[in-house]
Short mmCIF file of C-alpha atoms and ligand atoms in Angstrom, two decimals:
data_model
loop_
_atom_site.label_atom_id
_atom_site.label_comp_id
_atom_site.label_asym_id
_atom_site.label_seq_id
_atom_site.Cartn_x
_atom_site.Cartn_y
_atom_site.Cartn_z
CA MET A 770 0.00 0.00 0.00
CA LYS A 771 1.04 3.59 -0.62
CA LEU A 772 -0.19 6.49 1.49
CA TYR A 773 -0.05 10.01 0.07
CA THR A 774 0.62 12.02 3.17
CA TYR A 775 2.06 15.21 4.69
CA PHE A 776 3.44 15.17 8.22
CA ARG A 777 1.06 17.91 9.45
CA SER A 778 -2.05 16.71 7.64
CA SER A 779 -4.45 15.63 10.35
CA ALA A 780 -6.61 13.68 7.89
CA ALA A 781 -3.51 11.71 6.80
CA PHE A 782 -2.54 11.35 10.49
CA ARG A 783 -5.91 9.59 11.14
CA VAL A 784 -5.15 7.05 8.43
CA ARG A 785 -1.54 6.55 9.60
CA ILE A 786 -2.90 5.67 13.06
CA ALA A 787 -5.46 3.22 11.61
CA LEU A 788 -2.83 1.52 9.44
CA ASN A 789 -0.50 1.20 12.45
CA LEU A 790 -3.27 -0.12 14.72
CA LYS A 791 -4.08 -2.78 12.13
CA GLY A 792 -0.38 -3.62 11.73
CA LEU A 793 -0.39 -2.72 8.03
CA GLY A 794 2.84 -1.53 6.43
CA TYR A 795 2.75 1.20 3.80
CA GLU A 796 5.06 3.26 1.65
CA PRO A 797 4.69 6.99 2.43
CA LYS A 798 4.40 9.18 -0.69
CA LEU A 799 5.17 12.69 0.45
CA ILE A 800 3.07 15.61 -0.77
CA HIS A 801 4.05 19.09 0.43
CA LEU A 802 0.79 20.91 1.23
CA PRO A 803 2.15 24.45 1.81
CA LYS A 804 3.95 24.24 -1.57
CA GLY A 805 0.59 23.29 -3.13
CA GLU A 806 1.78 19.89 -4.41
CA HIS A 807 -1.73 18.51 -3.77
CA ARG A 808 -2.99 20.78 -6.56
CA ASP A 809 -0.38 19.54 -9.04
CA PRO A 810 -2.05 17.79 -12.02
CA SER A 811 -0.06 14.60 -11.33
CA TYR A 812 -1.64 14.34 -7.84
CA ALA A 813 -5.07 15.49 -9.08
CA GLN A 814 -5.10 12.42 -11.34
CA LEU A 815 -4.89 10.26 -8.22
CA ASN A 816 -7.32 12.32 -6.14
CA HIS A 817 -9.79 14.55 -7.98
CA GLN A 818 -10.63 16.27 -4.68
CA ALA A 819 -7.00 17.50 -4.47
CA LEU A 820 -6.88 16.69 -0.76
CA LEU A 821 -4.70 14.52 1.43
CA PRO A 822 -4.71 11.67 2.15
CA THR A 823 -4.98 9.18 -0.71
CA LEU A 824 -4.46 5.47 -0.13
CA ASP A 825 -3.35 3.29 -3.04
CA ASP A 826 -4.17 -0.31 -2.16
CA GLY A 827 -2.75 -2.31 -5.05
CA GLY A 828 -4.13 0.17 -7.60
CA ALA A 829 -7.42 0.87 -5.79
CA LEU A 830 -7.30 4.61 -5.11
CA LEU A 831 -9.19 5.76 -2.03
CA ASN A 832 -9.70 9.19 -0.56
CA GLN A 833 -11.48 10.89 2.38
CA SER A 834 -9.89 9.67 5.60
CA LEU A 835 -13.04 8.24 7.19
CA ALA A 836 -13.95 6.34 4.01
CA ILE A 837 -10.40 4.99 3.89
CA ILE A 838 -10.53 3.81 7.51
CA GLU A 839 -13.94 2.18 6.93
CA TYR A 840 -12.45 0.45 3.85
CA LEU A 841 -9.55 -0.83 5.97
CA GLU A 842 -12.07 -2.02 8.56
CA GLU A 843 -13.98 -3.98 5.91
CA THR A 844 -10.95 -5.45 4.17
CA ARG A 845 -8.76 -6.06 7.26
CA PRO A 846 -11.28 -6.43 10.10
CA THR A 847 -8.80 -7.34 12.85
CA PRO A 848 -8.17 -5.59 15.18
CA ALA A 849 -11.56 -3.90 14.91
CA LEU A 850 -11.79 -0.11 14.98
CA LEU A 851 -15.57 -0.18 15.31
CA PRO A 852 -17.52 -1.93 18.08
CA LYS A 853 -19.74 -4.91 17.23
CA ASP A 854 -23.09 -3.50 18.38
CA PRO A 855 -24.95 -1.08 16.06
CA ALA A 856 -25.49 1.51 18.79
CA GLY A 857 -21.78 1.44 19.66
CA ARG A 858 -20.82 1.75 15.98
CA ALA A 859 -23.16 4.73 15.61
CA ARG A 860 -21.64 6.39 18.68
CA VAL A 861 -18.08 5.92 17.47
CA ARG A 862 -18.98 7.28 14.02
CA SER A 863 -20.77 10.21 15.63
CA LEU A 864 -17.68 11.13 17.68
CA ALA A 865 -15.46 10.79 14.59
CA LEU A 866 -17.82 12.96 12.53
CA LEU A 867 -17.99 15.58 15.28
CA ILE A 868 -14.26 16.07 14.77
CA ALA A 869 -14.00 15.46 11.04
CA CYS A 870 -17.08 17.49 9.99
CA GLU A 871 -17.73 20.02 12.76
CA ILE A 872 -14.17 21.11 13.61
CA HIS A 873 -11.64 20.18 10.96
CA PRO A 874 -13.18 21.79 7.81
CA LEU A 875 -13.39 25.15 9.57
CA ASN A 876 -9.68 25.05 10.34
CA ASN A 877 -7.99 23.42 7.39
CA LEU A 878 -5.44 25.03 5.10
CA ARG A 879 -7.76 26.31 2.38
CA THR A 880 -10.20 27.81 4.89
CA LEU A 881 -7.42 29.68 6.69
CA LYS A 882 -5.94 30.86 3.36
CA HIS A 883 -9.33 32.17 2.30
CA LEU A 884 -9.70 34.11 5.54
CA LYS A 885 -6.37 35.73 4.68
CA THR A 886 -7.58 36.70 1.19
CA LEU A 887 -10.63 38.28 2.88
CA GLY A 888 -8.24 40.54 4.77
CA GLN A 889 -7.99 38.83 8.17
CA ASP A 890 -4.59 39.15 9.87
CA GLU A 891 -2.59 36.38 11.64
CA GLU A 892 -4.09 37.15 15.06
CA GLN A 893 -7.67 37.14 13.78
CA ILE A 894 -7.05 33.84 11.98
CA LYS A 895 -5.65 32.29 15.19
CA THR A 896 -8.71 33.55 17.09
CA TRP A 897 -10.97 31.91 14.46
CA TYR A 898 -9.00 28.68 14.74
CA ARG A 899 -9.17 28.55 18.56
CA HIS A 900 -12.87 29.45 18.52
CA TRP A 901 -13.79 26.37 16.47
CA ILE A 902 -11.46 24.14 18.47
CA ALA A 903 -13.11 25.32 21.70
CA ASP A 904 -16.61 24.91 20.26
CA GLY A 905 -15.95 21.36 19.02
CA LEU A 906 -13.90 20.14 21.98
CA ALA A 907 -16.56 21.35 24.44
CA LYS A 908 -19.06 19.14 22.60
CA LEU A 909 -16.62 16.24 22.54
CA GLU A 910 -15.91 16.67 26.27
CA ALA A 911 -19.67 16.54 27.00
CA GLU A 912 -20.00 13.34 24.95
CA LEU A 913 -16.99 11.61 26.51
CA ALA A 914 -17.76 12.71 30.07
CA GLN A 915 -20.99 10.68 29.83
CA THR A 916 -18.90 7.53 29.90
CA LYS A 917 -16.23 8.86 32.27
CA GLY A 918 -14.40 6.07 34.04
CA THR A 919 -16.02 3.36 31.93
CA GLY A 920 -13.41 3.18 29.24
CA ARG A 921 -9.82 4.10 28.60
CA TYR A 922 -10.51 5.43 25.10
CA CYS A 923 -13.38 7.30 23.40
CA HIS A 924 -15.52 4.18 23.46
CA GLY A 925 -14.47 1.35 25.74
CA ASP A 926 -11.06 -0.14 26.35
CA SER A 927 -9.76 -0.50 22.82
CA PRO A 928 -9.02 2.28 20.35
CA THR A 929 -11.59 3.03 17.66
CA LEU A 930 -12.14 5.26 14.65
CA ALA A 931 -13.07 8.03 17.10
CA ASP A 932 -9.61 7.92 18.71
CA CYS A 933 -8.00 8.03 15.24
CA CYS A 934 -9.75 11.42 14.81
CA LEU A 935 -9.33 12.77 18.36
CA VAL A 936 -5.54 12.55 18.54
CA PRO A 937 -4.70 14.57 15.37
CA GLN A 938 -7.22 17.23 16.40
CA ILE A 939 -5.45 17.67 19.74
CA PHE A 940 -2.09 17.98 17.96
CA ASN A 941 -3.63 20.82 15.90
CA ALA A 942 -5.08 22.46 19.00
CA LYS A 943 -1.68 22.38 20.73
CA ARG A 944 0.00 23.82 17.64
CA TYR A 945 -2.31 26.83 17.87
CA ASP A 946 -1.85 27.13 21.68
CA SER A 947 -5.51 26.37 22.43
CA ASP A 948 -6.38 26.14 26.11
CA LEU A 949 -7.05 22.44 26.73
CA LYS A 950 -7.73 22.63 30.47
CA PRO A 951 -11.54 22.71 30.02
CA TYR A 952 -11.47 19.23 28.43
CA PRO A 953 -10.09 16.83 31.08
CA THR A 954 -11.83 13.73 29.68
CA VAL A 955 -10.70 14.46 26.14
CA MET A 956 -7.13 14.92 27.38
CA ARG A 957 -7.27 11.74 29.48
CA VAL A 958 -8.22 9.82 26.33
CA PHE A 959 -5.52 11.64 24.32
CA ASP A 960 -2.87 10.67 26.91
CA ALA A 961 -4.04 7.03 26.89
CA CYS A 962 -3.84 6.91 23.09
CA MET A 963 -0.37 8.44 22.97
CA LYS A 964 0.93 5.64 25.21
CA LEU A 965 0.23 3.25 22.31
CA GLU A 966 3.00 2.76 19.78
CA ALA A 967 0.54 2.95 16.86
CA PHE A 968 -0.42 6.53 17.77
CA ASP A 969 3.06 7.62 18.79
CA ARG A 970 4.65 6.41 15.53
CA ALA A 971 2.00 8.23 13.46
CA GLN A 972 2.62 11.67 14.99
CA PRO A 973 3.88 14.52 12.80
CA SER A 974 7.39 14.80 14.31
CA LYS A 975 8.07 11.10 13.54
CA GLN A 976 7.25 11.34 9.82
CA PRO A 977 9.98 11.30 7.15
CA ASP A 978 8.99 14.81 5.92
CA ALA A 979 8.84 16.37 9.42
CA GLU A 980 10.37 19.86 9.43
N1 GSH B 1183 -12.60 15.37 4.86
C1 GSH B 1183 -11.31 15.15 4.31
C2 GSH B 1183 -10.43 16.32 4.62
C3 GSH B 1183 -9.20 16.30 3.78
C4 GSH B 1183 -8.40 17.57 3.99
O1 GSH B 1183 -8.94 18.68 4.16
N2 GSH B 1183 -7.08 17.39 3.96
C5 GSH B 1183 -6.24 18.51 4.13
C6 GSH B 1183 -5.00 18.16 4.90
S1 GSH B 1183 -5.44 17.73 6.56
C7 GSH B 1183 -5.83 19.03 2.77
O2 GSH B 1183 -5.52 18.26 1.88
N3 GSH B 1183 -5.87 20.35 2.64
C8 GSH B 1183 -5.53 20.98 1.44
C9 GSH B 1183 -6.17 22.31 1.32
O3 GSH B 1183 -6.88 22.69 2.25
O4 GSH B 1183 -5.95 22.94 0.29
C10 GSH B 1183 -10.71 13.84 4.89
O5 GSH B 1183 -11.13 13.48 5.98
O6 GSH B 1183 -9.86 13.22 4.24
#
């Protein structure tokens, strides 16, 4: 398998974690986002959405991190990243979507660049970024606090799709100096995840293109 990735891409980070958790090796294909390599026609042929990540599984080209992780779950079911019961699966997907749909799109590269073209300065852009982190993490904290003490991770005692999304989002929040004290349950789960080799090895500073 080949994974088109950039060390700071949180969507690629989610897939790196899932691949590591499932014990799947892959060849990293490095795409430099700030240089705009994802908009190069050669990459656009692989991914018409011009976004990272893309997974090439023996010629099958897959994009959108959650769709990729669900594909991995269907093709390599063990260890499972979704619980067995339908209600549990729905909860894990809901937590993952809270991060991937309600926080991440408001803070990704093209959104921040557009704010700049609309005349916002660095400080205003950082304020925007932290606002959406705080809004989303407060909701995540409320969700996770419901099950406080009943599981080490987002849902139970083994990592799931939700944890694959939570950890990269916290790396982003730290990068923008967000205040994380109001989210003790989220941070407890983050700390538990980072003790696992699969999460640790996927982090930005451990990637071959880390700057
Ligand atoms: N929903 C997509 C998000 C993909 C995405 O926004 N990727 C970012 C990197 S984390 C990207 O390629 N950004 C390029 C840009 O914003 O121009 C997924 O989960 O894969």
